[in-house]
Amino acid sequence: GINAEYGILFGQTPMSAATLFEDLFDVRNVDPDGKKFDRVSRLVCRSETYEMELILDVNTELYPLQIGNKFTLALCSTLSPEGLPDEGVFDQSGKHSLLDTYEYAMYGKVFKYEDVPKSPKVAIYVSFGGLLMMLKGDSRNLQNIELDSRLYLLMKKVH
């Protein structure tokens, strides 16, 4: 359900025209199959509003997260708050972007989209240069995400 923390959080990070998905997640487990890489951890998370399941590889040297931490995760088609398409190059102009309201970002490609048998759920798989994400939940919450599309993952801790 929606709680006060959620309301405050989304008051600080308004959804933009570019946002394909956004929710508040709770870290439930870290490296359940053991630590495979020094600087990367696999997080197992659950979202509060849409009850989505998330498995996400994060560079924990840059962005440490532990069991019990909460964070907002947004998947966006562009970094433009107005939803304008990216030009495919790093924008050094300093103009406002969605990066201004988040702490950690990755850019990747949706490489797999599958229906979960005997349920209304789907799972999407995204590779961010080898760091992987699996997001599973009701297909209505993921209907704007398409196979082979490129997207930004943006994260911000909730303190």
Coordinates of N, CA, C and O in Angstrom, one line a residue:
G1 N 0.8 -1.2 0.0 CA 0.0 0.0 0.0 C 0.8 1.3 0.0 O 2.1 1.2 0.1
I2 N 0.2 2.4 -0.1 CA 0.9 3.6 -0.1 C 1.0 4.1 1.3 O 0.1 4.1 2.0
N3 N 2.2 4.5 1.7 CA 2.4 5.0 3.0 C 3.0 6.4 3.0 O 3.3 6.9 1.9
A4 N 3.2 7.0 4.1 CA 3.7 8.4 4.1 C 5.1 8.5 3.5 O 5.4 9.5 2.8
E5 N 5.9 7.5 3.7 CA 7.3 7.5 3.2 C 7.2 7.6 1.7 O 7.9 8.3 1.0
Y6 N 6.3 6.8 1.1 CA 6.1 6.7 -0.3 C 5.7 8.0 -0.9 O 6.2 8.5 -1.9
G7 N 4.7 8.7 -0.2 CA 4.2 10.0 -0.7 C 5.3 11.0 -0.7 O 5.5 11.8 -1.7
I8 N 6.1 11.0 0.3 CA 7.2 12.0 0.4 C 8.2 11.7 -0.7 O 8.7 12.6 -1.4
L9 N 8.5 10.4 -0.9 CA 9.5 10.0 -1.9 C 9.1 10.5 -3.3 O 9.9 11.1 -4.0
F10 N 7.9 10.2 -3.6 CA 7.4 10.6 -5.0 C 7.2 12.1 -5.1 O 7.2 12.6 -6.2
G11 N 7.0 12.8 -4.0 CA 7.0 14.2 -4.0 C 8.3 14.8 -4.4 O 8.4 15.9 -5.0
Q12 N 9.4 14.1 -4.0 CA 10.7 14.6 -4.3 C 11.2 14.2 -5.7 O 12.0 14.8 -6.3
T13 N 10.7 13.1 -6.2 CA 11.1 12.6 -7.5 C 9.9 12.4 -8.4 O 9.4 11.3 -8.5
P14 N 9.4 13.5 -9.0 CA 8.1 13.3 -9.8 C 8.3 12.5 -11.0 O 9.4 12.5 -11.6
M15 N 7.3 11.6 -11.3 CA 7.4 10.8 -12.5 C 7.4 11.8 -13.7 O 6.7 12.8 -13.8
S16 N 8.2 11.4 -14.7 CA 8.3 12.3 -15.9 C 7.6 11.5 -17.1 O 7.3 10.4 -17.0
A17 N 7.5 12.2 -18.2 CA 7.0 11.6 -19.4 C 7.8 10.4 -19.9 O 7.3 9.6 -20.6
A18 N 9.1 10.4 -19.4 CA 10.0 9.3 -19.9 C 9.9 8.1 -19.0 O 10.5 7.0 -19.4
T19 N 9.2 8.1 -17.9 CA 9.2 7.0 -16.9 C 8.3 5.9 -17.4 O 7.1 6.1 -17.6
L20 N 8.9 4.7 -17.6 CA 8.2 3.5 -18.0 C 7.6 2.7 -16.8 O 6.6 2.0 -16.9
F21 N 8.4 2.8 -15.7 CA 8.0 2.1 -14.5 C 8.7 2.7 -13.3 O 9.9 3.2 -13.4
E22 N 8.0 2.8 -12.2 CA 8.7 3.3 -11.0 C 8.0 2.8 -9.7 O 6.8 2.6 -9.7
D23 N 8.8 2.4 -8.7 CA 8.2 1.8 -7.5 C 9.3 1.9 -6.4 O 10.5 2.1 -6.7
L24 N 8.9 1.7 -5.2 CA 9.7 1.7 -4.0 C 10.0 0.2 -3.7 O 9.1 -0.6 -3.6
F25 N 11.3 -0.1 -3.5 CA 11.7 -1.5 -3.3 C 12.4 -1.6 -2.0 O 13.0 -0.7 -1.5
D26 N 12.3 -2.8 -1.4 CA 12.9 -3.2 -0.1 C 13.9 -4.3 -0.4 O 13.6 -5.3 -1.1
V27 N 15.2 -4.2 0.0 CA 16.2 -5.2 -0.2 C 15.9 -6.3 0.8 O 16.0 -6.1 2.0
R28 N 15.6 -7.5 0.2 CA 15.3 -8.7 1.1 C 16.5 -9.6 1.3 O 16.6 -10.3 2.3
N29 N 17.4 -9.7 0.3 CA 18.5 -10.6 0.3 C 19.7 -10.0 -0.5 O 19.4 -9.3 -1.5
V30 N 20.9 -10.3 -0.2 CA 22.1 -9.9 -0.9 C 22.9 -11.1 -1.2 O 23.2 -11.9 -0.3
D31 N 23.3 -11.3 -2.5 CA 24.1 -12.4 -2.9 C 23.6 -13.8 -2.3 O 24.4 -14.5 -1.7
P32 N 22.4 -14.2 -2.6 CA 21.8 -15.4 -2.1 C 22.6 -16.7 -2.6 O 22.6 -17.7 -1.8
D33 N 23.3 -16.6 -3.7 CA 24.0 -17.7 -4.2 C 25.5 -17.6 -3.9 O 26.4 -18.2 -4.6
G34 N 25.9 -16.7 -3.0 CA 27.3 -16.4 -2.7 C 27.8 -15.3 -3.6 O 27.3 -15.0 -4.6
K35 N 28.9 -14.6 -3.1 CA 29.4 -13.5 -3.8 C 30.3 -14.0 -4.9 O 31.2 -14.7 -4.7
K36 N 30.0 -13.5 -6.1 CA 30.7 -13.9 -7.3 C 31.8 -12.9 -7.8 O 32.8 -13.3 -8.3
F37 N 31.6 -11.6 -7.5 CA 32.5 -10.6 -7.9 C 32.8 -9.7 -6.8 O 31.9 -9.4 -5.9
D38 N 34.0 -9.1 -6.7 CA 34.4 -8.2 -5.6 C 33.5 -7.0 -5.5 O 33.1 -6.6 -4.4
R39 N 33.2 -6.4 -6.6 CA 32.5 -5.0 -6.6 C 31.1 -5.1 -6.9 O 30.4 -4.0 -7.0
V40 N 30.5 -6.3 -7.2 CA 29.1 -6.4 -7.6 C 28.4 -7.3 -6.6 O 28.9 -8.4 -6.2
S41 N 27.2 -6.9 -6.3 CA 26.3 -7.8 -5.5 C 25.0 -8.0 -6.2 O 24.5 -7.1 -6.9
R42 N 24.4 -9.2 -6.0 CA 23.1 -9.4 -6.6 C 22.0 -9.2 -5.5 O 22.1 -9.8 -4.4
L43 N 21.1 -8.3 -5.7 CA 20.1 -7.9 -4.7 C 18.8 -8.6 -5.1 O 18.4 -8.7 -6.3
V44 N 18.1 -9.1 -4.1 CA 16.8 -9.7 -4.2 C 15.9 -8.7 -3.5 O 16.0 -8.5 -2.3
C45 N 14.9 -8.2 -4.2 CA 14.1 -7.1 -3.7 C 12.6 -7.4 -4.0 O 12.3 -8.1 -4.9
R46 N 11.7 -6.7 -3.3 CA 10.3 -6.7 -3.5 C 9.8 -5.3 -3.4 O 10.2 -4.5 -2.6
S47 N 8.9 -4.9 -4.3 CA 8.3 -3.6 -4.3 C 7.1 -3.5 -3.4 O 6.4 -4.4 -3.2
E48 N 6.9 -2.3 -2.9 CA 5.8 -2.0 -2.0 C 4.5 -1.8 -2.6 O 3.5 -2.3 -2.1
T49 N 4.4 -1.1 -3.7 CA 3.1 -0.7 -4.3 C 2.6 -1.8 -5.2 O 1.5 -2.2 -5.1
Y50 N 3.4 -2.2 -6.2 CA 3.0 -3.2 -7.2 C 3.3 -4.6 -6.9 O 3.1 -5.5 -7.7
E51 N 4.0 -4.9 -5.8 CA 4.4 -6.2 -5.4 C 5.2 -6.9 -6.5 O 5.0 -8.1 -6.8
M52 N 6.2 -6.2 -7.0 CA 7.0 -6.7 -8.1 C 8.2 -7.4 -7.4 O 8.7 -7.0 -6.3
E53 N 8.7 -8.5 -8.1 CA 10.0 -9.1 -7.6 C 11.1 -8.6 -8.5 O 11.0 -8.5 -9.7
L54 N 12.2 -8.3 -7.9 CA 13.4 -7.7 -8.6 C 14.6 -8.4 -8.1 O 14.9 -8.6 -6.9
I55 N 15.4 -8.9 -9.1 CA 16.8 -9.4 -8.9 C 17.7 -8.4 -9.7 O 17.4 -8.3 -10.9
L56 N 18.6 -7.8 -9.0 CA 19.4 -6.8 -9.7 C 20.9 -6.8 -9.3 O 21.2 -6.9 -8.1
D57 N 21.8 -6.8 -10.3 CA 23.2 -6.7 -10.0 C 23.6 -5.2 -9.9 O 23.2 -4.4 -10.8
V58 N 24.2 -4.8 -8.8 CA 24.6 -3.5 -8.6 C 26.1 -3.4 -8.2 O 26.6 -4.2 -7.5
N59 N 26.8 -2.4 -8.7 CA 28.2 -2.1 -8.3 C 28.1 -1.5 -6.9 O 27.9 -0.4 -6.7
T60 N 28.3 -2.4 -6.0 CA 28.2 -2.0 -4.5 C 29.5 -1.3 -4.1 O 29.4 -0.7 -3.0
E61 N 30.5 -1.2 -4.9 CA 31.6 -0.3 -4.5 C 31.2 1.1 -4.7 O 31.5 2.0 -3.9
L62 N 30.4 1.4 -5.8 CA 29.9 2.7 -6.0 C 28.6 3.0 -5.3 O 28.4 4.2 -4.9
Y63 N 27.8 2.0 -5.1 CA 26.5 2.2 -4.5 C 26.1 1.1 -3.5 O 25.4 0.1 -3.9
P64 N 26.6 1.1 -2.3 CA 26.4 0.0 -1.4 C 25.0 -0.1 -0.9 O 24.4 1.0 -0.5
L65 N 24.4 -1.3 -0.9 CA 23.0 -1.5 -0.4 C 23.1 -2.8 0.5 O 23.8 -3.7 0.2
Q66 N 22.3 -2.8 1.5 CA 22.2 -3.9 2.4 C 20.8 -4.4 2.7 O 19.8 -3.6 2.3
I67 N 20.6 -5.5 3.2 CA 19.3 -6.1 3.6 C 18.6 -5.0 4.4 O 19.2 -4.5 5.4
G68 N 17.3 -4.7 4.1 CA 16.6 -3.8 4.9 C 16.6 -2.4 4.3 O 15.7 -1.5 4.6
N69 N 17.5 -2.1 3.4 CA 17.5 -0.7 2.7 C 16.3 -0.6 1.8 O 15.9 -1.6 1.2
K70 N 15.8 0.6 1.6 CA 14.8 0.9 0.7 C 15.3 1.8 -0.4 O 16.1 2.7 -0.1
F71 N 14.8 1.7 -1.6 CA 15.2 2.6 -2.7 C 14.1 2.7 -3.7 O 13.2 1.8 -3.8
T72 N 14.0 3.8 -4.4 CA 13.2 4.0 -5.5 C 13.9 3.5 -6.7 O 15.1 3.8 -6.9
L73 N 13.2 2.8 -7.6 CA 13.8 2.4 -8.9 C 12.9 2.9 -9.9 O 11.7 2.7 -9.9
A74 N 13.5 3.5 -10.9 CA 12.7 4.0 -12.1 C 13.4 3.5 -13.3 O 14.6 3.4 -13.4
L75 N 12.5 3.0 -14.3 CA 13.0 2.6 -15.6 C 12.5 3.7 -16.6 O 11.3 3.9 -16.6
C76 N 13.4 4.3 -17.3 CA 13.1 5.4 -18.2 C 13.6 5.2 -19.6 O 14.7 4.7 -19.8
S77 N 12.9 5.8 -20.6 CA 13.3 5.7 -22.0 C 14.3 6.7 -22.3 O 15.0 6.6 -23.3
T78 N 14.4 7.8 -21.6 CA 15.3 8.9 -21.8 C 15.6 9.6 -20.5 O 14.8 9.4 -19.5
L79 N 16.6 10.4 -20.5 CA 16.9 11.2 -19.3 C 16.2 12.6 -19.3 O 16.3 13.3 -18.3
S80 N 15.6 12.9 -20.4 CA 14.9 14.2 -20.5 C 13.6 14.1 -19.7 O 12.7 13.3 -19.9
P81 N 13.4 15.1 -18.7 CA 12.2 15.1 -17.9 C 10.9 15.3 -18.8 O 9.8 14.9 -18.4
E82 N 11.1 15.9 -20.0 CA 10.0 16.1 -20.9 C 9.7 14.9 -21.8 O 8.7 14.9 -22.5
G83 N 10.6 13.9 -21.7 CA 10.4 12.7 -22.5 C 10.9 12.8 -23.9 O 10.7 11.9 -24.7
L84 N 11.7 13.8 -24.1 CA 12.3 14.0 -25.5 C 13.4 12.9 -25.7 O 14.1 12.5 -24.8
P85 N 13.5 12.3 -26.9 CA 14.4 11.2 -27.2 C 15.9 11.7 -27.0 O 16.2 12.8 -27.2
D86 N 16.7 10.7 -26.6 CA 18.1 11.0 -26.4 C 18.8 11.0 -27.8 O 18.3 10.4 -28.7
E87 N 19.9 11.7 -27.9 CA 20.7 11.7 -29.1 C 21.7 10.6 -29.2 O 22.5 10.4 -30.1
G88 N 21.8 9.7 -28.1 CA 22.7 8.6 -28.1 C 24.1 9.0 -27.7 O 25.0 8.2 -27.8
V89 N 24.3 10.2 -27.2 CA 25.6 10.7 -26.8 C 25.5 11.3 -25.4 O 24.4 11.8 -25.1
F90 N 26.5 11.4 -24.6 CA 26.5 12.0 -23.3 C 26.3 13.5 -23.5 O 27.0 14.2 -24.2
D91 N 25.3 14.0 -22.8 CA 25.0 15.4 -22.8 C 25.8 16.2 -21.8 O 25.6 16.0 -20.6
Q92 N 26.7 17.0 -22.2 CA 27.6 17.7 -21.3 C 27.2 19.2 -21.1 O 27.9 19.9 -20.5
S93 N 26.0 19.5 -21.5 CA 25.5 20.9 -21.5 C 25.2 21.3 -20.0 O 25.1 22.5 -19.8
G94 N 24.9 20.4 -19.1 CA 24.6 20.7 -17.8 C 23.1 21.0 -17.6 O 22.7 21.4 -16.5
K95 N 22.3 20.9 -18.7 CA 20.9 21.2 -18.5 C 20.2 20.1 -17.6 O 20.7 19.0 -17.5
H96 N 19.1 20.4 -17.0 CA 18.4 19.5 -16.1 C 18.1 18.2 -16.7 O 17.6 18.1 -17.9
S97 N 18.3 17.1 -16.0 CA 18.0 15.7 -16.5 C 17.4 14.9 -15.3 O 17.6 15.3 -14.2
L98 N 16.9 13.8 -15.6 CA 16.4 12.9 -14.6 C 17.5 12.5 -13.6 O 17.3 12.1 -12.5
L99 N 18.8 12.5 -14.1 CA 19.9 12.1 -13.3 C 20.0 13.0 -12.1 O 20.5 12.6 -11.0
D100 N 19.5 14.2 -12.2 CA 19.6 15.2 -11.1 C 18.9 14.7 -9.8 O 19.2 15.2 -8.7
T101 N 17.9 13.9 -9.9 CA 17.1 13.5 -8.8 C 17.4 12.1 -8.3 O 16.7 11.6 -7.4
Y102 N 18.4 11.4 -8.9 CA 18.7 10.0 -8.5 C 20.2 10.0 -8.2 O 21.0 10.9 -8.5
E103 N 20.6 8.8 -7.6 CA 22.0 8.7 -7.1 C 22.8 7.7 -7.9 O 24.0 7.7 -7.9
Y104 N 22.1 6.7 -8.6 CA 22.8 5.7 -9.3 C 22.0 5.4 -10.6 O 20.8 5.4 -10.6
A105 N 22.8 5.2 -11.7 CA 22.1 5.0 -13.0 C 22.9 4.0 -13.8 O 24.1 3.9 -13.7
M106 N 22.1 3.2 -14.6 CA 22.7 2.3 -15.6 C 21.9 2.4 -16.9 O 20.7 2.8 -16.8
Y107 N 22.5 2.1 -18.0 CA 21.9 2.1 -19.3 C 22.0 0.7 -19.9 O 23.1 0.1 -19.9
G108 N 20.9 0.2 -20.3 CA 20.9 -1.2 -20.8 C 19.9 -1.5 -21.9 O 19.1 -0.6 -22.3
K109 N 19.8 -2.8 -22.2 CA 18.9 -3.3 -23.2 C 18.0 -4.4 -22.7 O 18.6 -5.4 -22.1
V110 N 16.7 -4.4 -23.0 CA 15.8 -5.5 -22.7 C 16.1 -6.6 -23.6 O 16.0 -6.5 -24.8
F111 N 16.6 -7.8 -23.1 CA 17.0 -8.9 -24.0 C 16.0 -10.1 -23.9 O 16.1 -11.0 -24.7
K112 N 15.1 -10.1 -22.9 CA 14.2 -11.2 -22.8 C 12.9 -10.7 -22.1 O 13.0 -9.9 -21.2
Y113 N 11.8 -11.2 -22.6 CA 10.5 -10.8 -22.1 C 9.7 -12.1 -22.1 O 9.4 -12.7 -23.1
E114 N 9.2 -12.6 -20.9 CA 8.5 -13.8 -20.9 C 7.3 -13.8 -20.0 O 7.2 -13.1 -19.0
D115 N 6.3 -14.5 -20.5 CA 5.1 -14.7 -19.7 C 5.3 -15.7 -18.6 O 6.0 -16.8 -18.8
V116 N 4.8 -15.5 -17.4 CA 5.0 -16.4 -16.3 C 3.8 -17.4 -16.4 O 2.6 -16.9 -16.4
P117 N 4.0 -18.7 -16.5 CA 2.9 -19.7 -16.7 C 1.8 -19.6 -15.7 O 2.1 -19.4 -14.5
K118 N 0.6 -19.7 -16.1 CA -0.6 -19.8 -15.3 C -0.7 -18.5 -14.4 O -1.1 -18.7 -13.2
S119 N -0.4 -17.4 -14.9 CA -0.5 -16.1 -14.1 C -0.6 -14.9 -15.0 O -0.2 -15.0 -16.2
P120 N -1.0 -13.8 -14.5 CA -1.1 -12.6 -15.3 C 0.3 -11.9 -15.3 O 0.4 -10.7 -15.7
K121 N 1.3 -12.5 -14.8 CA 2.6 -11.9 -14.6 C 3.5 -12.1 -15.8 O 3.4 -13.1 -16.6
V122 N 4.5 -11.2 -16.0 CA 5.5 -11.3 -17.0 C 6.9 -11.0 -16.2 O 6.9 -10.5 -15.1
A123 N 7.9 -11.4 -16.9 CA 9.3 -11.1 -16.4 C 10.0 -10.5 -17.5 O 10.0 -10.9 -18.6
I124 N 10.7 -9.4 -17.2 CA 11.6 -8.7 -18.2 C 13.0 -8.9 -17.7 O 13.3 -8.8 -16.5
Y125 N 13.9 -9.0 -18.6 CA 15.3 -9.2 -18.3 C 16.1 -8.1 -19.1 O 15.9 -7.9 -20.3
V126 N 17.0 -7.4 -18.4 CA 17.7 -6.3 -19.0 C 19.2 -6.5 -18.6 O 19.5 -6.9 -17.5
S127 N 20.1 -6.3 -19.6 CA 21.5 -6.3 -19.4 C 22.0 -4.9 -19.4 O 21.8 -4.2 -20.4
F128 N 22.8 -4.5 -18.4 CA 23.4 -3.2 -18.3 C 24.9 -3.5 -18.4 O 25.6 -3.6 -17.4
G129 N 25.4 -3.7 -19.6 CA 26.8 -4.0 -19.8 C 27.3 -5.3 -19.0 O 28.4 -5.3 -18.5
G130 N 26.4 -6.2 -18.9 CA 26.7 -7.5 -18.1 C 26.1 -7.6 -16.8 O 26.0 -8.6 -16.2
L131 N 25.8 -6.4 -16.2 CA 25.1 -6.5 -14.9 C 23.6 -6.7 -15.3 O 23.1 -6.0 -16.1
L132 N 23.0 -7.7 -14.6 CA 21.6 -8.1 -15.0 C 20.5 -7.7 -14.1 O 20.8 -7.5 -12.9
M133 N 19.3 -7.5 -14.7 CA 18.1 -7.3 -13.9 C 17.0 -8.2 -14.4 O 16.9 -8.4 -15.6
M134 N 16.3 -8.7 -13.4 CA 15.0 -9.4 -13.7 C 14.0 -8.8 -12.9 O 14.1 -8.6 -11.7
L135 N 12.9 -8.3 -13.6 CA 11.8 -7.6 -12.9 C 10.5 -8.4 -13.3 O 10.2 -8.6 -14.4
K136 N 9.8 -8.9 -12.2 CA 8.7 -9.8 -12.5 C 7.5 -9.2 -11.7 O 7.6 -8.9 -10.6
G137 N 6.3 -9.2 -12.4 CA 5.1 -8.8 -11.8 C 4.0 -8.7 -12.8 O 4.1 -9.2 -13.9
D138 N 2.9 -8.1 -12.4 CA 1.7 -8.0 -13.2 C 2.0 -7.3 -14.5 O 2.7 -6.3 -14.5
S139 N 1.6 -7.9 -15.6 CA 1.9 -7.4 -17.0 C 1.5 -5.9 -17.2 O 2.1 -5.2 -17.9
R140 N 0.4 -5.5 -16.5 CA -0.1 -4.2 -16.7 C 0.9 -3.1 -16.2 O 0.9 -2.0 -16.7
N141 N 1.8 -3.5 -15.2 CA 2.8 -2.5 -14.7 C 4.0 -2.5 -15.6 O 4.8 -1.6 -15.5
L142 N 4.1 -3.4 -16.6 CA 5.3 -3.5 -17.4 C 5.0 -3.3 -18.9 O 5.8 -3.6 -19.8
Q143 N 3.7 -3.0 -19.2 CA 3.3 -3.0 -20.6 C 4.0 -1.9 -21.5 O 4.0 -2.1 -22.7
N144 N 4.6 -0.9 -20.9 CA 5.3 0.1 -21.7 C 6.8 -0.3 -22.0 O 7.5 0.5 -22.7
I145 N 7.2 -1.5 -21.5 CA 8.6 -1.9 -21.7 C 8.6 -3.0 -22.8 O 7.9 -4.0 -22.7
E146 N 9.4 -2.7 -23.9 CA 9.4 -3.6 -25.0 C 10.7 -4.4 -25.2 O 11.7 -3.8 -24.9
L147 N 10.6 -5.6 -25.7 CA 11.8 -6.4 -26.0 C 12.7 -5.6 -27.0 O 12.2 -4.9 -27.9
D148 N 14.0 -5.7 -26.7 CA 15.0 -5.0 -27.5 C 15.1 -3.5 -27.3 O 15.9 -2.8 -28.0
S149 N 14.3 -2.9 -26.5 CA 14.3 -1.5 -26.2 C 15.5 -1.2 -25.3 O 16.0 -2.0 -24.5
R150 N 16.0 0.0 -25.4 CA 17.1 0.5 -24.5 C 16.4 1.4 -23.4 O 15.5 2.1 -23.7
L151 N 16.9 1.2 -22.2 CA 16.4 2.0 -21.1 C 17.4 2.4 -20.0 O 18.4 1.8 -20.0
Y152 N 17.0 3.4 -19.3 CA 17.8 3.8 -18.1 C 17.2 3.2 -16.9 O 16.0 3.3 -16.7
L153 N 18.1 2.7 -16.0 CA 17.6 2.3 -14.6 C 18.2 3.4 -13.7 O 19.4 3.7 -13.7
L154 N 17.3 4.0 -12.9 CA 17.7 5.1 -12.0 C 17.3 4.6 -10.6 O 16.2 4.1 -10.3
M155 N 18.2 4.9 -9.6 CA 18.0 4.5 -8.2 C 18.3 5.6 -7.3 O 19.2 6.4 -7.5
K156 N 17.5 5.6 -6.2 CA 17.7 6.6 -5.1 C 17.3 5.9 -3.8 O 16.2 5.5 -3.7
K157 N 18.2 5.9 -2.8 CA 17.9 5.4 -1.5 C 16.9 6.2 -0.8 O 16.9 7.4 -0.9
V158 N 16.1 5.5 0.0 CA 15.1 6.2 0.9 C 15.7 6.1 2.3 O 15.9 5.0 2.8
H159 N 15.9 7.2 2.9 CA 16.5 7.2 4.3 C 15.5 7.4 5.4 O 14.5 8.0 5.2

